[in-house]
mmCIF file of C-alpha atoms and ligand atoms in Angstrom:
data_model
loop_
_atom_site.group_PDB
_atom_site.id
_atom_site.type_symbol
_atom_site.label_atom_id
_atom_site.label_comp_id
_atom_site.label_asym_id
_atom_site.label_seq_id
_atom_site.Cartn_x
_atom_site.Cartn_y
_atom_site.Cartn_z
ATOM 1 C CA UNK A 1 -0.076 0.066 -0.018
ATOM 2 C CA UNK A 2 1.241 3.267 -0.701
ATOM 3 C CA UNK A 3 1.325 5.574 2.315
ATOM 4 C CA UNK A 4 -0.800 8.407 0.409
ATOM 5 C CA UNK A 5 -3.756 6.160 1.461
ATOM 6 C CA UNK A 6 -3.047 6.888 5.223
ATOM 7 C CA UNK A 7 -4.198 10.556 4.316
ATOM 8 C CA UNK A 8 -7.887 9.811 3.802
ATOM 9 C CA UNK A 9 -7.955 9.919 7.544
ATOM 10 C CA UNK A 10 -6.112 12.891 9.190
ATOM 11 C CA UNK A 11 -4.031 13.537 11.024
ATOM 12 C CA UNK A 12 -1.635 10.936 10.273
ATOM 13 C CA UNK A 13 0.415 9.786 13.039
ATOM 14 C CA UNK A 14 3.483 7.835 11.958
ATOM 15 C CA UNK A 15 7.054 6.662 13.540
ATOM 16 C CA UNK A 16 10.974 6.968 12.514
ATOM 17 C CA UNK A 17 12.942 4.025 14.035
ATOM 18 C CA UNK A 18 16.489 3.550 13.485
ATOM 19 C CA UNK A 19 17.804 0.088 13.007
ATOM 20 C CA UNK A 20 20.609 -1.412 14.973
ATOM 21 C CA UNK A 21 24.302 -0.962 13.459
ATOM 22 C CA UNK A 22 25.198 -3.705 10.799
ATOM 23 C CA UNK A 23 27.911 -4.795 13.586
ATOM 24 C CA UNK A 24 25.446 -4.546 16.562
ATOM 25 C CA UNK A 25 25.357 -7.442 18.863
ATOM 26 C CA UNK A 26 22.768 -9.790 19.587
ATOM 27 C CA UNK A 27 21.619 -8.372 22.914
ATOM 28 C CA UNK A 28 21.181 -4.705 21.147
ATOM 29 C CA UNK A 29 19.201 -6.353 18.363
ATOM 30 C CA UNK A 30 16.724 -8.539 20.956
ATOM 31 C CA UNK A 31 16.625 -5.181 22.591
ATOM 32 C CA UNK A 32 15.760 -3.461 19.415
ATOM 33 C CA UNK A 33 13.070 -5.734 18.278
ATOM 34 C CA UNK A 34 11.439 -5.718 21.645
ATOM 35 C CA UNK A 35 11.151 -2.116 21.507
ATOM 36 C CA UNK A 36 9.540 -2.638 17.860
ATOM 37 C CA UNK A 37 6.859 -4.505 19.267
ATOM 38 C CA UNK A 38 5.964 -1.916 21.598
ATOM 39 C CA UNK A 39 5.884 0.547 18.856
ATOM 40 C CA UNK A 40 4.032 -1.219 16.257
ATOM 41 C CA UNK A 41 1.403 -1.797 18.929
ATOM 42 C CA UNK A 42 0.652 1.857 19.264
ATOM 43 C CA UNK A 43 -0.588 1.531 15.729
ATOM 44 C CA UNK A 44 1.307 4.063 13.797
ATOM 45 C CA UNK A 45 -0.288 4.705 9.974
ATOM 46 C CA UNK A 46 3.405 3.654 8.877
ATOM 47 C CA UNK A 47 6.849 3.244 10.129
ATOM 48 C CA UNK A 48 10.087 5.007 8.507
ATOM 49 C CA UNK A 49 13.526 3.372 8.759
ATOM 50 C CA UNK A 50 16.382 5.413 8.487
ATOM 51 C CA UNK A 51 19.786 4.858 6.681
ATOM 52 C CA UNK A 52 22.896 6.120 7.265
ATOM 53 C CA UNK A 53 21.517 8.648 9.614
ATOM 54 C CA UNK A 54 24.274 10.969 11.174
ATOM 55 C CA UNK A 55 26.814 9.617 8.779
ATOM 56 C CA UNK A 56 26.713 6.348 10.176
ATOM 57 C CA UNK A 57 26.497 3.018 8.092
ATOM 58 C CA UNK A 58 23.700 0.755 7.330
ATOM 59 C CA UNK A 59 22.910 -2.243 5.606
ATOM 60 C CA UNK A 60 20.877 -2.969 2.544
ATOM 61 C CA UNK A 61 20.119 -6.268 3.363
ATOM 62 C CA UNK A 62 19.222 -5.667 6.840
ATOM 63 C CA UNK A 63 17.043 -2.821 6.226
ATOM 64 C CA UNK A 64 14.977 -4.685 3.321
ATOM 65 C CA UNK A 65 14.628 -7.566 5.758
ATOM 66 C CA UNK A 66 13.384 -4.987 8.393
ATOM 67 C CA UNK A 67 11.065 -3.188 6.045
ATOM 68 C CA UNK A 68 9.687 -6.887 5.086
ATOM 69 C CA UNK A 69 9.176 -7.885 8.784
ATOM 70 C CA UNK A 70 7.180 -4.834 9.718
ATOM 71 C CA UNK A 71 5.081 -5.169 6.992
ATOM 72 C CA UNK A 72 4.523 -8.636 7.247
ATOM 73 C CA UNK A 73 4.671 -9.398 10.954
ATOM 74 C CA UNK A 74 2.705 -6.214 11.908
ATOM 75 C CA UNK A 75 0.678 -5.233 8.788
ATOM 76 C CA UNK A 76 2.282 -1.562 9.266
ATOM 77 C CA UNK A 77 3.566 -0.111 5.967
ATOM 78 C CA UNK A 78 7.448 0.599 5.971
ATOM 79 C CA UNK A 79 8.832 3.703 4.279
ATOM 80 C CA UNK A 80 12.866 3.113 3.432
ATOM 81 C CA UNK A 81 14.581 6.243 3.727
ATOM 82 C CA UNK A 82 16.920 6.448 0.839
ATOM 83 C CA UNK A 83 19.955 9.024 1.343
ATOM 84 C CA UNK A 84 21.818 10.186 -1.904
ATOM 85 C CA UNK A 85 25.216 10.158 0.012
ATOM 86 C CA UNK A 86 24.988 6.457 0.520
ATOM 87 C CA UNK A 87 24.791 5.263 -3.141
ATOM 88 C CA UNK A 88 25.749 5.810 -6.761
ATOM 89 C CA UNK A 89 23.482 5.575 -9.517
ATOM 90 C CA UNK A 90 24.158 1.994 -9.962
ATOM 91 C CA UNK A 91 23.888 1.009 -6.309
ATOM 92 C CA UNK A 92 20.824 3.001 -5.736
ATOM 93 C CA UNK A 93 19.243 1.074 -8.903
ATOM 94 C CA UNK A 94 20.003 -2.218 -7.526
ATOM 95 C CA UNK A 95 18.727 -1.336 -4.040
ATOM 96 C CA UNK A 96 15.556 0.001 -5.525
ATOM 97 C CA UNK A 97 15.100 -3.192 -7.505
ATOM 98 C CA UNK A 98 15.873 -5.208 -4.142
ATOM 99 C CA UNK A 99 13.041 -2.942 -2.461
ATOM 100 C CA UNK A 100 10.760 -3.554 -5.442
ATOM 101 C CA UNK A 101 11.291 -7.520 -4.815
ATOM 102 C CA UNK A 102 10.658 -7.373 -1.277
ATOM 103 C CA UNK A 103 7.216 -5.259 -1.844
ATOM 104 C CA UNK A 104 8.290 -1.931 -0.324
ATOM 105 C CA UNK A 105 6.513 0.640 -2.064
ATOM 106 C CA UNK A 106 7.411 3.938 -0.184
ATOM 107 C CA UNK A 107 10.539 5.774 0.087
ATOM 108 C CA UNK A 108 11.732 8.841 1.348
ATOM 109 C CA UNK A 109 14.186 10.455 -1.030
ATOM 110 C CA UNK A 110 16.966 12.163 0.924
ATOM 111 C CA UNK A 111 20.304 14.184 0.222
ATOM 112 C CA UNK A 112 21.512 12.486 3.367
ATOM 113 C CA UNK A 113 23.994 13.376 6.079
ATOM 114 C CA UNK A 114 27.546 13.482 4.947
ATOM 115 C CA UNK A 115 29.296 10.269 5.696
ATOM 116 C CA UNK A 116 32.083 10.061 8.266
ATOM 117 C CA UNK A 117 34.408 8.622 5.789
ATOM 118 C CA UNK A 118 34.230 9.608 1.919
ATOM 119 C CA UNK A 119 32.423 6.578 0.429
ATOM 120 C CA UNK A 120 33.156 7.831 -3.103
ATOM 121 C CA UNK A 121 29.650 8.160 -4.073
ATOM 122 C CA UNK A 122 29.149 11.638 -5.763
ATOM 123 C CA UNK A 123 26.464 10.892 -8.505
ATOM 124 C CA UNK A 124 23.862 12.940 -6.615
ATOM 125 C CA UNK A 125 23.960 16.465 -5.206
ATOM 126 C CA UNK A 126 20.613 17.079 -3.869
ATOM 127 C CA UNK A 127 17.418 14.963 -2.826
ATOM 128 C CA UNK A 128 15.716 16.030 -6.104
ATOM 129 C CA UNK A 129 18.666 14.374 -8.293
ATOM 130 C CA UNK A 130 17.201 11.176 -6.936
ATOM 131 C CA UNK A 131 13.654 11.433 -7.958
ATOM 132 C CA UNK A 132 13.957 10.721 -11.579
ATOM 133 C CA UNK A 133 16.236 7.641 -10.604
ATOM 134 C CA UNK A 134 13.349 6.186 -8.265
ATOM 135 C CA UNK A 135 10.530 7.165 -10.723
ATOM 136 C CA UNK A 136 12.384 5.519 -13.777
ATOM 137 C CA UNK A 137 12.774 2.160 -11.308
ATOM 138 C CA UNK A 138 9.423 1.582 -10.455
ATOM 139 C CA UNK A 139 6.098 2.533 -9.310
ATOM 140 C CA UNK A 140 7.196 4.061 -5.822
ATOM 141 C CA UNK A 141 5.584 6.675 -3.587
ATOM 142 C CA UNK A 142 8.342 9.387 -2.999
ATOM 143 C CA UNK A 143 8.355 11.118 0.286
ATOM 144 C CA UNK A 144 10.814 13.913 0.908
ATOM 145 C CA UNK A 145 12.398 16.004 4.126
ATOM 146 C CA UNK A 146 11.823 19.707 4.623
ATOM 147 C CA UNK A 147 13.290 22.233 7.164
ATOM 148 C CA UNK A 148 10.799 24.625 8.972
ATOM 149 C CA UNK A 149 13.676 26.188 10.475
ATOM 150 C CA UNK A 150 15.351 26.812 6.855
ATOM 151 C CA UNK A 151 18.226 24.143 5.695
ATOM 152 C CA UNK A 152 21.492 25.633 7.107
ATOM 153 C CA UNK A 153 22.916 25.502 3.771
ATOM 154 C CA UNK A 154 20.158 27.689 2.249
ATOM 155 C CA UNK A 155 20.835 31.189 2.085
ATOM 156 C CA UNK A 156 17.242 32.278 3.171
ATOM 157 C CA UNK A 157 13.859 30.957 3.371
ATOM 158 C CA UNK A 158 13.014 31.960 -0.514
ATOM 159 C CA UNK A 159 16.022 29.762 -1.796
ATOM 160 C CA UNK A 160 15.073 26.913 0.502
ATOM 161 C CA UNK A 161 11.194 27.033 -0.423
ATOM 162 C CA UNK A 162 12.299 27.495 -4.145
ATOM 163 C CA UNK A 163 14.226 24.118 -4.066
ATOM 164 C CA UNK A 164 11.592 22.476 -1.961
ATOM 165 C CA UNK A 165 9.047 23.402 -4.981
ATOM 166 C CA UNK A 166 11.435 21.831 -7.270
ATOM 167 C CA UNK A 167 11.630 18.634 -5.251
ATOM 168 C CA UNK A 168 7.893 18.427 -5.236
ATOM 169 C CA UNK A 169 7.513 19.104 -8.996
ATOM 170 C CA UNK A 170 10.008 16.411 -9.829
ATOM 171 C CA UNK A 171 7.637 13.931 -7.965
ATOM 172 C CA UNK A 172 7.853 13.802 -4.173
ATOM 173 C CA UNK A 173 4.089 13.854 -3.260
ATOM 174 C CA UNK A 174 4.625 13.996 0.614
ATOM 175 C CA UNK A 175 7.203 15.729 3.144
ATOM 176 C CA UNK A 176 8.148 15.173 6.345
ATOM 177 C CA UNK A 177 9.771 17.913 8.440
ATOM 178 C CA UNK A 178 13.285 18.178 10.227
ATOM 179 C CA UNK A 179 12.496 18.438 14.086
ATOM 180 C CA UNK A 180 11.749 22.015 15.342
ATOM 181 C CA UNK A 181 10.994 23.488 18.733
ATOM 182 C CA UNK A 182 9.058 26.465 17.939
ATOM 183 C CA UNK A 183 5.500 25.685 16.315
ATOM 184 C CA UNK A 184 5.461 29.182 14.735
ATOM 185 C CA UNK A 185 8.514 28.269 12.767
ATOM 186 C CA UNK A 186 6.407 25.670 11.431
ATOM 187 C CA UNK A 187 3.120 27.498 10.450
ATOM 188 C CA UNK A 188 5.474 30.031 8.998
ATOM 189 C CA UNK A 189 6.918 27.552 6.993
ATOM 190 C CA UNK A 190 3.377 26.049 5.896
ATOM 191 C CA UNK A 191 2.554 29.751 4.792
ATOM 192 C CA UNK A 192 5.603 29.801 2.707
ATOM 193 C CA UNK A 193 4.663 26.417 0.897
ATOM 194 C CA UNK A 194 1.076 27.679 0.476
ATOM 195 C CA UNK A 195 2.436 30.977 -1.393
ATOM 196 C CA UNK A 196 4.673 28.874 -3.436
ATOM 197 C CA UNK A 197 1.930 26.363 -4.548
ATOM 198 C CA UNK A 198 3.366 23.313 -2.517
ATOM 199 C CA UNK A 199 0.349 21.553 -2.048
ATOM 200 C CA UNK A 200 1.526 17.954 -0.889
ATOM 201 C CA UNK A 201 0.775 16.794 2.806
ATOM 202 C CA UNK A 202 3.518 18.028 4.939
ATOM 203 C CA UNK A 203 4.028 16.025 8.474
ATOM 204 C CA UNK A 204 5.362 18.009 11.179
ATOM 205 C CA UNK A 205 8.777 16.004 12.592
ATOM 206 C CA UNK A 206 8.615 15.975 16.473
ATOM 207 C CA UNK A 207 11.358 14.681 18.731
ATOM 208 C CA UNK A 208 11.127 14.630 22.553
ATOM 209 C CA UNK A 209 14.368 15.266 23.935
ATOM 210 C CA UNK A 210 14.836 13.222 26.929
ATOM 211 C CA UNK A 211 18.204 13.356 27.877
ATOM 212 C CA UNK A 212 21.950 15.297 27.648
ATOM 213 C CA UNK A 213 22.960 13.293 24.622
ATOM 214 C CA UNK A 214 20.152 14.476 22.383
ATOM 215 C CA UNK A 215 20.461 18.247 23.514
ATOM 216 C CA UNK A 216 24.508 17.634 22.456
ATOM 217 C CA UNK A 217 23.111 16.184 19.110
ATOM 218 C CA UNK A 218 20.863 19.154 18.302
ATOM 219 C CA UNK A 219 23.829 21.386 17.952
ATOM 220 C CA UNK A 220 25.145 18.990 15.411
ATOM 221 C CA UNK A 221 22.010 19.014 13.131
ATOM 222 C CA UNK A 222 22.383 22.616 12.462
ATOM 223 C CA UNK A 223 19.628 25.214 11.650
ATOM 224 C CA UNK A 224 17.361 23.963 14.071
ATOM 225 C CA UNK A 225 16.700 26.796 16.805
ATOM 226 C CA UNK A 226 16.310 26.198 20.377
ATOM 227 C CA UNK A 227 13.895 28.653 21.648
ATOM 228 C CA UNK A 228 14.367 30.066 25.125
ATOM 229 C CA UNK A 229 11.551 28.200 26.869
ATOM 230 C CA UNK A 230 13.100 24.917 25.549
ATOM 231 C CA UNK A 231 16.555 26.020 26.808
ATOM 232 C CA UNK A 232 15.309 26.921 30.127
ATOM 233 C CA UNK A 233 13.447 23.490 30.632
ATOM 234 C CA UNK A 234 16.829 21.699 29.246
ATOM 235 C CA UNK A 235 19.126 23.614 31.628
ATOM 236 C CA UNK A 236 16.958 23.089 34.679
ATOM 237 C CA UNK A 237 16.565 19.397 34.518
ATOM 238 C CA UNK A 238 19.777 18.228 32.829
ATOM 239 C CA UNK A 239 20.997 16.382 35.720
ATOM 240 C CA UNK A 240 18.402 14.740 36.600
ATOM 241 C CA UNK A 241 17.444 11.915 34.139
ATOM 242 C CA UNK A 242 13.721 11.418 35.275
ATOM 243 C CA UNK A 243 12.820 14.999 35.854
ATOM 244 C CA UNK A 244 14.488 15.669 32.499
ATOM 245 C CA UNK A 245 12.736 12.721 30.398
ATOM 246 C CA UNK A 246 9.397 14.025 31.809
ATOM 247 C CA UNK A 247 9.843 17.404 30.631
ATOM 248 C CA UNK A 248 11.022 16.148 27.322
ATOM 249 C CA UNK A 249 7.695 14.480 27.065
ATOM 250 C CA UNK A 250 5.820 17.215 28.407
ATOM 251 C CA UNK A 251 7.490 19.924 25.690
ATOM 252 C CA UNK A 252 6.469 17.410 22.830
ATOM 253 C CA UNK A 253 3.258 16.859 23.972
ATOM 254 C CA UNK A 254 2.438 20.597 24.086
ATOM 255 C CA UNK A 255 3.997 20.946 20.664
ATOM 256 C CA UNK A 256 1.629 18.063 19.243
ATOM 257 C CA UNK A 257 -1.402 19.245 20.990
ATOM 258 C CA UNK A 258 -1.035 22.724 19.515
ATOM 259 C CA UNK A 259 -0.204 21.242 15.813
ATOM 260 C CA UNK A 260 -3.331 19.034 16.252
ATOM 261 C CA UNK A 261 -5.402 22.008 17.080
ATOM 262 C CA UNK A 262 -4.108 23.915 14.014
ATOM 263 C CA UNK A 263 -5.228 21.154 12.071
ATOM 264 C CA UNK A 264 -2.316 19.762 10.498
ATOM 265 C CA UNK A 265 -1.776 16.895 8.209
ATOM 266 C CA UNK A 266 0.278 14.779 10.668
ATOM 267 C CA UNK A 267 2.674 14.048 13.047
ATOM 268 C CA UNK A 268 5.949 12.239 12.455
ATOM 269 C CA UNK A 269 7.398 10.996 15.649
ATOM 270 C CA UNK A 270 11.182 10.496 15.938
ATOM 271 C CA UNK A 271 10.873 7.882 18.568
ATOM 272 C CA UNK A 272 14.534 6.997 18.756
ATOM 273 C CA UNK A 273 13.506 3.408 19.488
ATOM 274 C CA UNK A 274 12.337 4.236 22.585
ATOM 275 C CA UNK A 275 8.874 2.499 23.169
ATOM 276 C CA UNK A 276 8.339 3.890 26.795
ATOM 277 C CA UNK A 277 8.458 7.758 25.634
ATOM 278 C CA UNK A 278 6.754 7.179 22.585
ATOM 279 C CA UNK A 279 3.662 5.190 24.389
ATOM 280 C CA UNK A 280 3.396 7.939 26.763
ATOM 281 C CA UNK A 281 3.320 10.682 24.197
ATOM 282 C CA UNK A 282 0.589 8.506 22.373
ATOM 283 C CA UNK A 283 -1.478 7.921 25.345
ATOM 284 C CA UNK A 284 -1.361 11.795 25.939
ATOM 285 C CA UNK A 285 -2.929 12.529 22.450
ATOM 286 C CA UNK A 286 -5.173 9.463 22.072
ATOM 287 C CA UNK A 287 -8.594 11.393 22.198
ATOM 288 C CA UNK A 288 -7.243 14.000 19.742
ATOM 289 C CA UNK A 289 -6.686 11.483 16.758
HETATM 290 P P1 FAD B 1 17.803 18.295 -0.092
HETATM 291 O O1 FAD B 1 16.265 18.309 -0.371
HETATM 292 O O2 FAD B 1 18.961 17.946 -1.222
HETATM 293 O O3 FAD B 1 18.345 19.997 0.203
HETATM 294 C C1 FAD B 1 19.524 20.291 0.465
HETATM 295 C C2 FAD B 1 20.151 21.477 0.802
HETATM 296 O O4 FAD B 1 20.235 21.844 -0.649
HETATM 297 C C3 FAD B 1 18.832 22.519 1.212
HETATM 298 O O5 FAD B 1 19.373 23.855 1.573
HETATM 299 C C4 FAD B 1 18.098 23.073 -0.240
HETATM 300 O O6 FAD B 1 17.644 24.187 -0.410
HETATM 301 C C5 FAD B 1 19.732 22.913 -1.233
HETATM 302 N N1 FAD B 1 19.017 22.601 -2.815
HETATM 303 C C6 FAD B 1 18.503 21.525 -2.952
HETATM 304 N N2 FAD B 1 18.222 21.686 -4.416
HETATM 305 C C7 FAD B 1 19.156 22.666 -5.128
HETATM 306 C C8 FAD B 1 19.749 23.161 -6.002
HETATM 307 N N3 FAD B 1 19.204 22.585 -7.214
HETATM 308 N N4 FAD B 1 20.586 24.067 -5.909
HETATM 309 C C9 FAD B 1 21.086 24.612 -4.780
HETATM 310 N N5 FAD B 1 20.975 24.058 -3.692
HETATM 311 C C10 FAD B 1 19.810 22.832 -3.544
HETATM 312 N N6 FAD B 1 19.860 11.579 6.785
HETATM 313 C C11 FAD B 1 20.575 10.169 6.633
HETATM 314 O O7 FAD B 1 21.441 10.371 6.080
HETATM 315 N N7 FAD B 1 19.905 9.311 6.785
HETATM 316 C C12 FAD B 1 18.534 9.223 7.249
HETATM 317 O O8 FAD B 1 17.749 8.214 7.258
HETATM 318 C C13 FAD B 1 17.870 10.640 7.176
HETATM 319 N N8 FAD B 1 16.702 10.525 7.542
HETATM 320 C C14 FAD B 1 16.010 11.873 7.556
HETATM 321 C C15 FAD B 1 14.615 12.097 7.544
HETATM 322 C C16 FAD B 1 13.827 13.439 7.749
HETATM 323 C C17 FAD B 1 12.496 13.311 7.892
HETATM 324 C C18 FAD B 1 14.786 14.690 7.718
HETATM 325 C C19 FAD B 1 14.099 15.916 7.892
HETATM 326 C C20 FAD B 1 16.239 14.142 7.603
HETATM 327 C C21 FAD B 1 16.760 12.892 7.582
HETATM 328 N N9 FAD B 1 17.859 13.189 7.244
HETATM 329 C C22 FAD B 1 18.612 12.006 7.143
HETATM 330 C C23 FAD B 1 18.771 14.156 7.174
HETATM 331 C C24 FAD B 1 19.027 14.770 6.086
HETATM 332 O O9 FAD B 1 19.479 13.845 4.804
HETATM 333 C C25 FAD B 1 19.776 16.262 6.042
HETATM 334 O O10 FAD B 1 18.895 17.160 6.616
HETATM 335 C C26 FAD B 1 20.206 16.812 4.873
HETATM 336 O O11 FAD B 1 21.125 18.018 4.954
HETATM 337 C C27 FAD B 1 19.039 17.366 3.972
HETATM 338 O O12 FAD B 1 18.412 16.626 3.160
HETATM 339 P P2 FAD B 1 17.371 16.843 2.404
HETATM 340 O O13 FAD B 1 17.061 15.467 1.612
HETATM 341 O O14 FAD B 1 16.165 17.697 2.592
HETATM 342 O O15 FAD B 1 18.262 17.687 1.066
#
């Protein structure tokens, strides 16, 4: 099924998961599948699977096996992330053929985080460059990323919106946003999209920030603005892990309730494979979705 079907009923609530690293030991793999069980029981509209996120490595075979498992075991549609930087034209084409053979119909076309070590793949410069290759290879539903706080490599919002429109015109049928912590930035972004004639569904990407490690990661993403309210909470509770987790969940729920009241198309939860946090968020918004 194409995940476009999910948008017949809005808001669409979906999850992002991080698969275990290719060299992960069995206990980590077992823990991942245990977490996935809980995440799947929360019945997201679809589950997207990161690939090479943060510049790390991923395994094609394990990604395909995981996508198949999600589809066949839970009856939930998987969306496979395809970062351009991890492939050249030939390996991308081969990967797409393997996805088709596994009946994976939905892909998130991305530029990707720069790999930590140059892998020699320079065929694609931008996510848009991937779209023609994907379209030529099969009947995929193509999702793309967008950046409410403006992508750090863009000179300004006008330029960023112009390139986003090009991506949609090339064949991206749905957008999933980068995480953000100030909803007003998302609303301003939606307005820019409307003015530019970008009329595909746009899901708001929400990440509950529940520990110090994540706060440090925020700084590496670049471009994501941390509002004073967020910084105050994080500063206050950073040395108290339980309070920090509760505060992070509360902040994410507060953001989501406001977004749902505004009538957004959907929420994409960056679960960080954390079933406890994701469950608490889903329970808090259950009657609203
Ligand atoms: P692009 O759409 O290519 O845009 C990147 C920049 O280039 C923007 O500034 C854009 O305005 C500009 N641009 C685009 N086209 C042109 C053009 N023709 N000329 C000049 N400038 C142009 N990374 C991973 O490695 N693996 C993952 O699994 C992963 N998952 C993600 C999931 C989501 C929902 C999001 C939001 C991000 C994810 N990322 C992942 C990170 C993502 O790859 C980075 O944010 C990356 O920097 C941008 O990706 P993009 O697809 O938006 O890039």
